[in-house]
Amino acid sequence: MPTPEERLEQLGVSLPSPAVPVAAYVPCVRSGDLVYVSGQIPLVDGKPAWTGRLGADGLGVEDGVAAAQRCAVNVIAALKAELGDLGRVRRVVKVTGFVASTPGFTDMPKVINAASELFGEAFGDAGRHARAAVGVAALPLGVPVEVEAIVEVA
């Protein structure tokens, strides 16, 4: 059985250094067997890879999907930094995805599926989780997507 790191490598996903917080928080907090991963935005090399709202600003579902996948990569990078070994993940318990969009945009679940699917591909059955996909007016640094997670660990 391949490790989560090996699965990510097979997918062509390399984990970046965890994002430096842009405000007064820490990337992860561990309480007992749970790790709460702060909302991760689609940063690449420390800068937003996408900005704007879905349904406006020239951004569509495909852009949101790519941004959500990058957010998931950043969640996993934060977990790796916290745990040292992604094999310690017992279960991705809950994922919340926030999508900055116009009032008529209703494809939030399609966008956040990209994050959910990456967690499933990385962690197998342990990556299946409860989830919320929420539309919002705006997100930090003007990005279109943010993803946070609660993860049970060994």
mmCIF file with all atom_site columns, C-alpha atoms in Angstrom:
data_model
loop_
_atom_site.group_PDB
_atom_site.id
_atom_site.type_symbol
_atom_site.label_atom_id
_atom_site.label_alt_id
_atom_site.label_comp_id
_atom_site.label_asym_id
_atom_site.label_entity_id
_atom_site.label_seq_id
_atom_site.pdbx_PDB_ins_code
_atom_site.Cartn_x
_atom_site.Cartn_y
_atom_site.Cartn_z
_atom_site.occupancy
_atom_site.B_iso_or_equiv
_atom_site.pdbx_formal_charge
_atom_site.auth_seq_id
_atom_site.auth_comp_id
_atom_site.auth_asym_id
_atom_site.auth_atom_id
_atom_site.pdbx_PDB_model_num
ATOM 1   C CA . MET A 1 1   ? 0.000   0.000  0.000   1.00 0.00 ? 1   MET A CA 1
ATOM 2   C CA . PRO A 1 2   ? 1.588   3.295  -1.051  1.00 0.00 ? 2   PRO A CA 1
ATOM 3   C CA . THR A 1 3   ? 2.035   6.080  1.496   1.00 0.00 ? 3   THR A CA 1
ATOM 4   C CA . PRO A 1 4   ? 0.194   9.394  1.039   1.00 0.00 ? 4   PRO A CA 1
ATOM 5   C CA . GLU A 1 5   ? 3.505   10.951 -0.009  1.00 0.00 ? 5   GLU A CA 1
ATOM 6   C CA . GLU A 1 6   ? 3.965   8.235  -2.672  1.00 0.00 ? 6   GLU A CA 1
ATOM 7   C CA . ARG A 1 7   ? 0.397   8.704  -3.897  1.00 0.00 ? 7   ARG A CA 1
ATOM 8   C CA . LEU A 1 8   ? 0.951   12.441 -4.241  1.00 0.00 ? 8   LEU A CA 1
ATOM 9   C CA . GLU A 1 9   ? 4.196   11.817 -6.110  1.00 0.00 ? 9   GLU A CA 1
ATOM 10  C CA . GLN A 1 10  ? 2.358   9.449  -8.494  1.00 0.00 ? 10  GLN A CA 1
ATOM 11  C CA . LEU A 1 11  ? -0.150  12.256 -9.122  1.00 0.00 ? 11  LEU A CA 1
ATOM 12  C CA . GLY A 1 12  ? 2.686   14.653 -9.903  1.00 0.00 ? 12  GLY A CA 1
ATOM 13  C CA . VAL A 1 13  ? 1.956   16.731 -6.796  1.00 0.00 ? 13  VAL A CA 1
ATOM 14  C CA . SER A 1 14  ? 4.941   18.115 -4.926  1.00 0.00 ? 14  SER A CA 1
ATOM 15  C CA . LEU A 1 15  ? 4.282   19.712 -1.579  1.00 0.00 ? 15  LEU A CA 1
ATOM 16  C CA . PRO A 1 16  ? 5.482   23.282 -1.123  1.00 0.00 ? 16  PRO A CA 1
ATOM 17  C CA . SER A 1 17  ? 6.786   24.724 2.105   1.00 0.00 ? 17  SER A CA 1
ATOM 18  C CA . PRO A 1 18  ? 3.765   25.600 4.227   1.00 0.00 ? 18  PRO A CA 1
ATOM 19  C CA . ALA A 1 19  ? 2.325   29.046 3.609   1.00 0.00 ? 19  ALA A CA 1
ATOM 20  C CA . VAL A 1 20  ? 3.348   31.717 6.074   1.00 0.00 ? 20  VAL A CA 1
ATOM 21  C CA . PRO A 1 21  ? 0.229   33.010 7.876   1.00 0.00 ? 21  PRO A CA 1
ATOM 22  C CA . VAL A 1 22  ? -0.968  36.375 6.563   1.00 0.00 ? 22  VAL A CA 1
ATOM 23  C CA . ALA A 1 23  ? -2.579  37.369 9.889   1.00 0.00 ? 23  ALA A CA 1
ATOM 24  C CA . ALA A 1 24  ? -2.616  36.465 13.612  1.00 0.00 ? 24  ALA A CA 1
ATOM 25  C CA . TYR A 1 25  ? -3.030  32.673 13.503  1.00 0.00 ? 25  TYR A CA 1
ATOM 26  C CA . VAL A 1 26  ? -1.016  29.458 13.145  1.00 0.00 ? 26  VAL A CA 1
ATOM 27  C CA . PRO A 1 27  ? -1.319  26.977 10.259  1.00 0.00 ? 27  PRO A CA 1
ATOM 28  C CA . CYS A 1 28  ? -2.335  24.034 12.473  1.00 0.00 ? 28  CYS A CA 1
ATOM 29  C CA . VAL A 1 29  ? -3.532  23.437 16.012  1.00 0.00 ? 29  VAL A CA 1
ATOM 30  C CA . ARG A 1 30  ? -3.508  19.968 17.498  1.00 0.00 ? 30  ARG A CA 1
ATOM 31  C CA . SER A 1 31  ? -6.012  19.066 20.202  1.00 0.00 ? 31  SER A CA 1
ATOM 32  C CA . GLY A 1 32  ? -5.888  15.431 21.248  1.00 0.00 ? 32  GLY A CA 1
ATOM 33  C CA . ASP A 1 33  ? -6.148  13.283 18.118  1.00 0.00 ? 33  ASP A CA 1
ATOM 34  C CA . LEU A 1 34  ? -7.439  16.140 15.962  1.00 0.00 ? 34  LEU A CA 1
ATOM 35  C CA . VAL A 1 35  ? -5.475  18.634 13.895  1.00 0.00 ? 35  VAL A CA 1
ATOM 36  C CA . TYR A 1 36  ? -7.339  21.763 12.843  1.00 0.00 ? 36  TYR A CA 1
ATOM 37  C CA . VAL A 1 37  ? -5.776  23.151 9.668   1.00 0.00 ? 37  VAL A CA 1
ATOM 38  C CA . SER A 1 38  ? -6.368  26.864 9.181   1.00 0.00 ? 38  SER A CA 1
ATOM 39  C CA . GLY A 1 39  ? -7.940  28.001 5.942   1.00 0.00 ? 39  GLY A CA 1
ATOM 40  C CA . GLN A 1 40  ? -5.448  27.701 3.102   1.00 0.00 ? 40  GLN A CA 1
ATOM 41  C CA . ILE A 1 41  ? -5.682  29.889 0.028   1.00 0.00 ? 41  ILE A CA 1
ATOM 42  C CA . PRO A 1 42  ? -4.265  29.166 -3.443  1.00 0.00 ? 42  PRO A CA 1
ATOM 43  C CA . LEU A 1 43  ? -0.785  30.532 -2.905  1.00 0.00 ? 43  LEU A CA 1
ATOM 44  C CA . VAL A 1 44  ? 2.062   29.550 -5.199  1.00 0.00 ? 44  VAL A CA 1
ATOM 45  C CA . ASP A 1 45  ? 5.517   30.767 -4.189  1.00 0.00 ? 45  ASP A CA 1
ATOM 46  C CA . GLY A 1 46  ? 3.890   32.919 -1.521  1.00 0.00 ? 46  GLY A CA 1
ATOM 47  C CA . LYS A 1 47  ? 1.585   34.790 -3.918  1.00 0.00 ? 47  LYS A CA 1
ATOM 48  C CA . PRO A 1 48  ? -2.069  34.290 -4.908  1.00 0.00 ? 48  PRO A CA 1
ATOM 49  C CA . ALA A 1 49  ? -2.217  32.240 -8.117  1.00 0.00 ? 49  ALA A CA 1
ATOM 50  C CA . TRP A 1 50  ? -5.801  33.430 -8.757  1.00 0.00 ? 50  TRP A CA 1
ATOM 51  C CA . THR A 1 51  ? -7.688  36.525 -7.683  1.00 0.00 ? 51  THR A CA 1
ATOM 52  C CA . GLY A 1 52  ? -11.257 37.612 -8.201  1.00 0.00 ? 52  GLY A CA 1
ATOM 53  C CA . ARG A 1 53  ? -14.705 36.119 -7.748  1.00 0.00 ? 53  ARG A CA 1
ATOM 54  C CA . LEU A 1 54  ? -16.107 33.160 -9.632  1.00 0.00 ? 54  LEU A CA 1
ATOM 55  C CA . GLY A 1 55  ? -18.845 34.204 -12.015 1.00 0.00 ? 55  GLY A CA 1
ATOM 56  C CA . ALA A 1 56  ? -17.089 37.560 -12.511 1.00 0.00 ? 56  ALA A CA 1
ATOM 57  C CA . ASP A 1 57  ? -13.597 38.869 -13.148 1.00 0.00 ? 57  ASP A CA 1
ATOM 58  C CA . GLY A 1 58  ? -13.201 36.375 -16.012 1.00 0.00 ? 58  GLY A CA 1
ATOM 59  C CA . LEU A 1 59  ? -13.166 33.428 -13.561 1.00 0.00 ? 59  LEU A CA 1
ATOM 60  C CA . GLY A 1 60  ? -15.261 30.307 -14.140 1.00 0.00 ? 60  GLY A CA 1
ATOM 61  C CA . VAL A 1 61  ? -15.705 26.893 -12.567 1.00 0.00 ? 61  VAL A CA 1
ATOM 62  C CA . GLU A 1 62  ? -12.457 25.590 -14.110 1.00 0.00 ? 62  GLU A CA 1
ATOM 63  C CA . ASP A 1 63  ? -10.472 28.355 -12.423 1.00 0.00 ? 63  ASP A CA 1
ATOM 64  C CA . GLY A 1 64  ? -12.184 27.599 -9.133  1.00 0.00 ? 64  GLY A CA 1
ATOM 65  C CA . VAL A 1 65  ? -11.415 23.892 -9.487  1.00 0.00 ? 65  VAL A CA 1
ATOM 66  C CA . ALA A 1 66  ? -7.712  24.617 -10.057 1.00 0.00 ? 66  ALA A CA 1
ATOM 67  C CA . ALA A 1 67  ? -7.652  27.049 -7.123  1.00 0.00 ? 67  ALA A CA 1
ATOM 68  C CA . ALA A 1 68  ? -9.411  24.541 -4.826  1.00 0.00 ? 68  ALA A CA 1
ATOM 69  C CA . GLN A 1 69  ? -6.922  21.850 -5.750  1.00 0.00 ? 69  GLN A CA 1
ATOM 70  C CA . ARG A 1 70  ? -4.060  24.214 -4.903  1.00 0.00 ? 70  ARG A CA 1
ATOM 71  C CA . CYS A 1 71  ? -5.734  24.997 -1.573  1.00 0.00 ? 71  CYS A CA 1
ATOM 72  C CA . ALA A 1 72  ? -5.873  21.250 -0.842  1.00 0.00 ? 72  ALA A CA 1
ATOM 73  C CA . VAL A 1 73  ? -2.170  20.907 -1.693  1.00 0.00 ? 73  VAL A CA 1
ATOM 74  C CA . ASN A 1 74  ? -1.481  23.711 0.780   1.00 0.00 ? 74  ASN A CA 1
ATOM 75  C CA . VAL A 1 75  ? -3.629  22.001 3.459   1.00 0.00 ? 75  VAL A CA 1
ATOM 76  C CA . ILE A 1 76  ? -1.627  18.807 2.972   1.00 0.00 ? 76  ILE A CA 1
ATOM 77  C CA . ALA A 1 77  ? 1.648   20.770 3.105   1.00 0.00 ? 77  ALA A CA 1
ATOM 78  C CA . ALA A 1 78  ? 0.582   22.288 6.437   1.00 0.00 ? 78  ALA A CA 1
ATOM 79  C CA . LEU A 1 79  ? -0.279  18.806 7.736   1.00 0.00 ? 79  LEU A CA 1
ATOM 80  C CA . LYS A 1 80  ? 3.068   17.416 6.576   1.00 0.00 ? 80  LYS A CA 1
ATOM 81  C CA . ALA A 1 81  ? 4.889   20.215 8.411   1.00 0.00 ? 81  ALA A CA 1
ATOM 82  C CA . GLU A 1 82  ? 2.848   19.563 11.566  1.00 0.00 ? 82  GLU A CA 1
ATOM 83  C CA . LEU A 1 83  ? 3.078   15.754 11.534  1.00 0.00 ? 83  LEU A CA 1
ATOM 84  C CA . GLY A 1 84  ? 6.300   15.014 9.698   1.00 0.00 ? 84  GLY A CA 1
ATOM 85  C CA . ASP A 1 85  ? 4.686   11.904 8.174   1.00 0.00 ? 85  ASP A CA 1
ATOM 86  C CA . LEU A 1 86  ? 1.360   11.960 6.328   1.00 0.00 ? 86  LEU A CA 1
ATOM 87  C CA . GLY A 1 87  ? 0.961   8.273  7.184   1.00 0.00 ? 87  GLY A CA 1
ATOM 88  C CA . ARG A 1 88  ? -0.125  9.480  10.625  1.00 0.00 ? 88  ARG A CA 1
ATOM 89  C CA . VAL A 1 89  ? -3.424  10.723 9.144   1.00 0.00 ? 89  VAL A CA 1
ATOM 90  C CA . ARG A 1 90  ? -6.194  8.380  10.276  1.00 0.00 ? 90  ARG A CA 1
ATOM 91  C CA . ARG A 1 91  ? -9.032  10.306 8.695   1.00 0.00 ? 91  ARG A CA 1
ATOM 92  C CA . VAL A 1 92  ? -9.850  13.588 7.065   1.00 0.00 ? 92  VAL A CA 1
ATOM 93  C CA . VAL A 1 93  ? -12.900 14.320 9.206   1.00 0.00 ? 93  VAL A CA 1
ATOM 94  C CA . LYS A 1 94  ? -14.313 17.606 7.888   1.00 0.00 ? 94  LYS A CA 1
ATOM 95  C CA . VAL A 1 95  ? -13.485 19.968 5.049   1.00 0.00 ? 95  VAL A CA 1
ATOM 96  C CA . THR A 1 96  ? -14.962 23.422 4.611   1.00 0.00 ? 96  THR A CA 1
ATOM 97  C CA . GLY A 1 97  ? -14.494 25.228 1.329   1.00 0.00 ? 97  GLY A CA 1
ATOM 98  C CA . PHE A 1 98  ? -15.263 28.898 0.813   1.00 0.00 ? 98  PHE A CA 1
ATOM 99  C CA . VAL A 1 99  ? -15.867 30.222 -2.693  1.00 0.00 ? 99  VAL A CA 1
ATOM 100 C CA . ALA A 1 100 ? -15.849 33.954 -3.420  1.00 0.00 ? 100 ALA A CA 1
ATOM 101 C CA . SER A 1 101 ? -18.471 34.358 -6.107  1.00 0.00 ? 101 SER A CA 1
ATOM 102 C CA . THR A 1 102 ? -21.242 36.435 -7.566  1.00 0.00 ? 102 THR A CA 1
ATOM 103 C CA . PRO A 1 103 ? -24.728 36.073 -6.047  1.00 0.00 ? 103 PRO A CA 1
ATOM 104 C CA . GLY A 1 104 ? -25.949 33.919 -8.958  1.00 0.00 ? 104 GLY A CA 1
ATOM 105 C CA . PHE A 1 105 ? -23.022 31.474 -8.867  1.00 0.00 ? 105 PHE A CA 1
ATOM 106 C CA . THR A 1 106 ? -24.184 28.114 -7.466  1.00 0.00 ? 106 THR A CA 1
ATOM 107 C CA . ASP A 1 107 ? -21.421 25.685 -8.430  1.00 0.00 ? 107 ASP A CA 1
ATOM 108 C CA . MET A 1 108 ? -19.584 25.813 -5.110  1.00 0.00 ? 108 MET A CA 1
ATOM 109 C CA . PRO A 1 109 ? -19.819 22.003 -4.698  1.00 0.00 ? 109 PRO A CA 1
ATOM 110 C CA . LYS A 1 110 ? -18.197 21.437 -8.110  1.00 0.00 ? 110 LYS A CA 1
ATOM 111 C CA . VAL A 1 111 ? -15.354 23.760 -7.160  1.00 0.00 ? 111 VAL A CA 1
ATOM 112 C CA . ILE A 1 112 ? -14.694 22.219 -3.737  1.00 0.00 ? 112 ILE A CA 1
ATOM 113 C CA . ASN A 1 113 ? -14.904 18.700 -5.198  1.00 0.00 ? 113 ASN A CA 1
ATOM 114 C CA . ALA A 1 114 ? -11.360 19.286 -6.493  1.00 0.00 ? 114 ALA A CA 1
ATOM 115 C CA . ALA A 1 115 ? -10.094 19.556 -2.914  1.00 0.00 ? 115 ALA A CA 1
ATOM 116 C CA . SER A 1 116 ? -12.189 16.598 -1.752  1.00 0.00 ? 116 SER A CA 1
ATOM 117 C CA . GLU A 1 117 ? -10.951 14.454 -4.619  1.00 0.00 ? 117 GLU A CA 1
ATOM 118 C CA . LEU A 1 118 ? -7.302  15.253 -3.875  1.00 0.00 ? 118 LEU A CA 1
ATOM 119 C CA . PHE A 1 119 ? -7.762  14.283 -0.217  1.00 0.00 ? 119 PHE A CA 1
ATOM 120 C CA . GLY A 1 120 ? -9.300  11.000 -1.379  1.00 0.00 ? 120 GLY A CA 1
ATOM 121 C CA . GLU A 1 121 ? -6.478  10.338 -3.830  1.00 0.00 ? 121 GLU A CA 1
ATOM 122 C CA . ALA A 1 122 ? -3.812  11.135 -1.224  1.00 0.00 ? 122 ALA A CA 1
ATOM 123 C CA . PHE A 1 123 ? -5.317  9.325  1.767   1.00 0.00 ? 123 PHE A CA 1
ATOM 124 C CA . GLY A 1 124 ? -7.549  6.653  0.198   1.00 0.00 ? 124 GLY A CA 1
ATOM 125 C CA . ASP A 1 125 ? -10.619 5.801  2.272   1.00 0.00 ? 125 ASP A CA 1
ATOM 126 C CA . ALA A 1 126 ? -9.192  7.894  5.125   1.00 0.00 ? 126 ALA A CA 1
ATOM 127 C CA . GLY A 1 127 ? -9.602  10.920 2.842   1.00 0.00 ? 127 GLY A CA 1
ATOM 128 C CA . ARG A 1 128 ? -13.399 10.592 2.654   1.00 0.00 ? 128 ARG A CA 1
ATOM 129 C CA . HIS A 1 129 ? -14.919 13.331 4.783   1.00 0.00 ? 129 HIS A CA 1
ATOM 130 C CA . ALA A 1 130 ? -17.908 15.426 5.758   1.00 0.00 ? 130 ALA A CA 1
ATOM 131 C CA . ARG A 1 131 ? -17.923 18.767 3.952   1.00 0.00 ? 131 ARG A CA 1
ATOM 132 C CA . ALA A 1 132 ? -19.443 22.178 3.454   1.00 0.00 ? 132 ALA A CA 1
ATOM 133 C CA . ALA A 1 133 ? -19.053 24.316 0.322   1.00 0.00 ? 133 ALA A CA 1
ATOM 134 C CA . VAL A 1 134 ? -19.994 27.913 1.081   1.00 0.00 ? 134 VAL A CA 1
ATOM 135 C CA . GLY A 1 135 ? -20.340 30.949 -1.166  1.00 0.00 ? 135 GLY A CA 1
ATOM 136 C CA . VAL A 1 136 ? -18.962 34.210 0.216   1.00 0.00 ? 136 VAL A CA 1
ATOM 137 C CA . ALA A 1 137 ? -18.591 37.798 -0.992  1.00 0.00 ? 137 ALA A CA 1
ATOM 138 C CA . ALA A 1 138 ? -14.805 38.002 -0.609  1.00 0.00 ? 138 ALA A CA 1
ATOM 139 C CA . LEU A 1 139 ? -11.756 36.127 0.725   1.00 0.00 ? 139 LEU A CA 1
ATOM 140 C CA . PRO A 1 140 ? -8.301  37.160 1.965   1.00 0.00 ? 140 PRO A CA 1
ATOM 141 C CA . LEU A 1 141 ? -5.984  38.748 -0.622  1.00 0.00 ? 141 LEU A CA 1
ATOM 142 C CA . GLY A 1 142 ? -8.856  38.680 -3.126  1.00 0.00 ? 142 GLY A CA 1
ATOM 143 C CA . VAL A 1 143 ? -8.527  34.936 -3.842  1.00 0.00 ? 143 VAL A CA 1
ATOM 144 C CA . PRO A 1 144 ? -11.534 32.958 -5.125  1.00 0.00 ? 144 PRO A CA 1
ATOM 145 C CA . VAL A 1 145 ? -11.220 29.869 -2.865  1.00 0.00 ? 145 VAL A CA 1
ATOM 146 C CA . GLU A 1 146 ? -10.152 28.942 0.675   1.00 0.00 ? 146 GLU A CA 1
ATOM 147 C CA . VAL A 1 147 ? -10.150 25.435 2.200   1.00 0.00 ? 147 VAL A CA 1
ATOM 148 C CA . GLU A 1 148 ? -9.810  24.368 5.831   1.00 0.00 ? 148 GLU A CA 1
ATOM 149 C CA . ALA A 1 149 ? -9.798  20.883 7.346   1.00 0.00 ? 149 ALA A CA 1
ATOM 150 C CA . ILE A 1 150 ? -10.123 18.904 10.542  1.00 0.00 ? 150 ILE A CA 1
ATOM 151 C CA . VAL A 1 151 ? -8.021  15.739 10.505  1.00 0.00 ? 151 VAL A CA 1
ATOM 152 C CA . GLU A 1 152 ? -7.774  12.827 12.948  1.00 0.00 ? 152 GLU A CA 1
ATOM 153 C CA . VAL A 1 153 ? -4.203  11.668 13.485  1.00 0.00 ? 153 VAL A CA 1
ATOM 154 C CA . ALA A 1 154 ? -2.322  8.846  15.186  1.00 0.00 ? 154 ALA A CA 1
#
